[in-house]
């Protein structure tokens, strides 16, 4: 507690209001002057709202919880400065009961960070002990903050971060040294999703001994970068020329409609208007093909939810990219880094996961004691319905969301009309429905979770003016063991199936005191220019 003697003295004085300092000093075995100072302190802050509660033992515990919670949520979780937190405590008038200066807050914050690192070490050990029976789908990527590079390795299914550390380079050896101590503990790495960098491909094939999959996020980014702004630039350029020719047309009008210059200017305007219409049509065509490429990379056809192979998906995506490249060639949009060609090289490795996923589905049903037609029902009717239902909330594009909703409704109708559906139990809590959810979660076609994490780190880096080593570690601890999804589970719980101890309560149980309030003596500021004894 901040001051146990003060709390006991307050309770004693409350029960025995007329106790003298002499009697209290004998009861507490301390000097009368000490008792007098403590009584003065209690009296000076008695006017504050809630003082009776804050002086009690329960109130003191609540103040500790308040201080630790503010530091945990705002100071560590959101990198709010100690000065701002100190200002908050001053505004709610609790600085008379706890020491809440910026220096005190920094000391408590360092203590909280150390406890969080101890917690992480304990829980990481439990995860590693369970890892021998767990399969993962890993995703690796790097991000840059000024001169700092952070290497990140995450399990896409659970969102659990294995490695989040700064490094000087992103070579295969560096990746291997930072991640192998985690990855080697797991039963199987089903695949490594990455941006198809050479070091990461080598990491997956040689170090993890698994299939490498090119993620859709970077593939689609390579396509959109040279194209998304090119149309607007072209349209603005045409509109500018139309405006110039329109002004010329007005000046030529005085010379008569039969003048050569007037006719040429009018013809140019008509040509430019036609060209603008062609660009707008091409833009819609590009957007249509771009969305089609995104909705193609699924284990089911979006048109009828039938099974799709890697070869079929790759063929359709190559055809869509060919259409986009023809638009780029037609309007001569610049692509200095050959991003479209690079996207074309990534299509086949991106589609490899489809056949791989179907193998996982078949393997998961090998030991099931059900009829062959029931297995087919699971693959062709229940799985497509659950899969499309999960995809609806994974996109923010209105057009793509409409496609997923339509595919889900169609799959649901097929499921309801199938005779086997009357025999099989597939409500949300049934084992087969949970199996379908689990298999759906194994199909990870993008590194969006990693990119989202990078964006969050970028925001924290900007607000906190940089990262320290323990600063990154505590952020990893928060991500793995504290932050929860909509279903109320942490990343650790989704990975291991074990709910970790509450991180905040763990911290609170190890902090039994916070700094006490104190009043600084106001020193006199000597101003050598202010000489009162010297006449003007």
Steps between C-alpha positions, in 0.01 A plus 500: 500500500616863451496561879361232730565705814299789359208269420501349849528845657201621297288202609608551862419872496166429334398266782658707781457859388645667813820295530802714586832487318660357816258204517531439126880508518488237775258286298701522177839500678623810323574861588232762570640723226460218247140446609437874479636517142286205390188656655577825322536316169161332547339830599645692202347260245171432679315751279559292182198307374537134595772567760335266752520214251855577382629506860365150560681180413251419222544849357877468502474169311269664249748785446777248431274326247417836340864600466614163364204485259574847358867416453416158351234620253620848411869514589600158364212401274466836326839665575343803670770703675547508878430875508153449349418221745621717789272778376206256497562400864525866598166580333316222685656621830673183617854642514449572871464125564758349261823627352405571139777724371643418157814360665295273729292379207812414302634293791173309535487455122847343500388264777192403299715433191734274699205303637358466147831359376498248787144405406600458135791271592269280712224476241737451205640199683149353535433559128827329401412203720168462314650569156597140421134418429416819308509571126546856376471709184786747530530842339821705489552864408712799590421865559711813531489792746756768415828306527348209697386178334260263679473133396162344574392134498136420577263204493221616268230270638530612862678834456770398751829687449810283535765756411484879498854630527724765350777384267777651290415299188233265363722222369411132527752449783350784702147369455612150592684608816204707625217255425628141512489478881122546471414319177703187583272436799186447294375177352468630143525823308228447240626784281680834512307795356733781392563770241715256300831661596793265431609488865148405614455238229828343609391525864184303429649235274835443674444596864131423563480228230156607383322641196542875438191689389506847343243710680217672313549834679839577342389352166200731477707795623744447212208515257330804652810718548562581131128506414284653775607865453591474132138527384432817697823656377402418142148638547628823656746541215221459243271740688778758505541470121122525454498821701782647289327407174167635629664837562654487153162416353348814651774716349458337158122546509532865403674396179202295389411135525654427163850600606756218491620568855145485636433164333833356618436611858149355497633171362766487774238551770283221358804269487599586857146440629498164324842416646380593849201268461736220391719558807196488731383177335849352533509602867178312569638201308818510711303518826286207389804286413679605820207389717466179299864411572438547872184288503664227291760397759270274702464121529144534365365669189310809599238434229372161625723403800639198318853381571785690334860391438820702514547469123150631424539796735845588364372482142215742575727740688754501216217579257385789720854635528536478123192720461647755744835497320326565168330806655835619632664456159210668321520820704876475560475521879852503651620193691867575564548222756324237284248432776247336267760251381595425861134444585479252212790299645324480838164370375595132479666485846202691645257240364699201629323515834167400342610143420694492825188596693292230332763247610465624859121462476526142371759408764283637779215268392711186459432378853133600508257209537239623254368389163672615177191696396508681834865592445405635161217695662747660741735601217243611242215645707583587861857623442413747218218649706719554809789623285302773319330601823842564656621696196218757520655681797855483363458766231414870507430518126124539446509328161703202624282474811191476276666215309577315823147550633353364174738201509408432864125510427541267204711258707239509777221416255699206364568383857133519600380316190751214531336180644807417713450827687190351664713224652812695601498744791657830398382760750760752621601293803521165324841331454478509119418870491799567725712282271392712202595820684838354589572398140386840374745669737786296354460666160704819534557668164625841620738654752244763599535417871873569485450819298243616754748435779764699313256789470428491872873501580548792262238699690659420838847581364382841386320584826779369723785652296667164447522153651722353768572127512276440801241731342458258208492201736220637716298577185544136396385391847187714469425357155544134597350492849274803549331623180184302421299447183122530478465143631682599821812289438865603509758388243649260757160342563434455129842341448518265799139476617612611849380826651797688650477677838360851476798723423369807682414309817843335483664844494275635775576208731871584482467872569410555866602863524525815293692822575364715782392859438735773610502876493818656372643802673471800275852637456559869443602587146771763535488750217827699484329764285235568763698703756244650735757692708640695206315823416377541145 
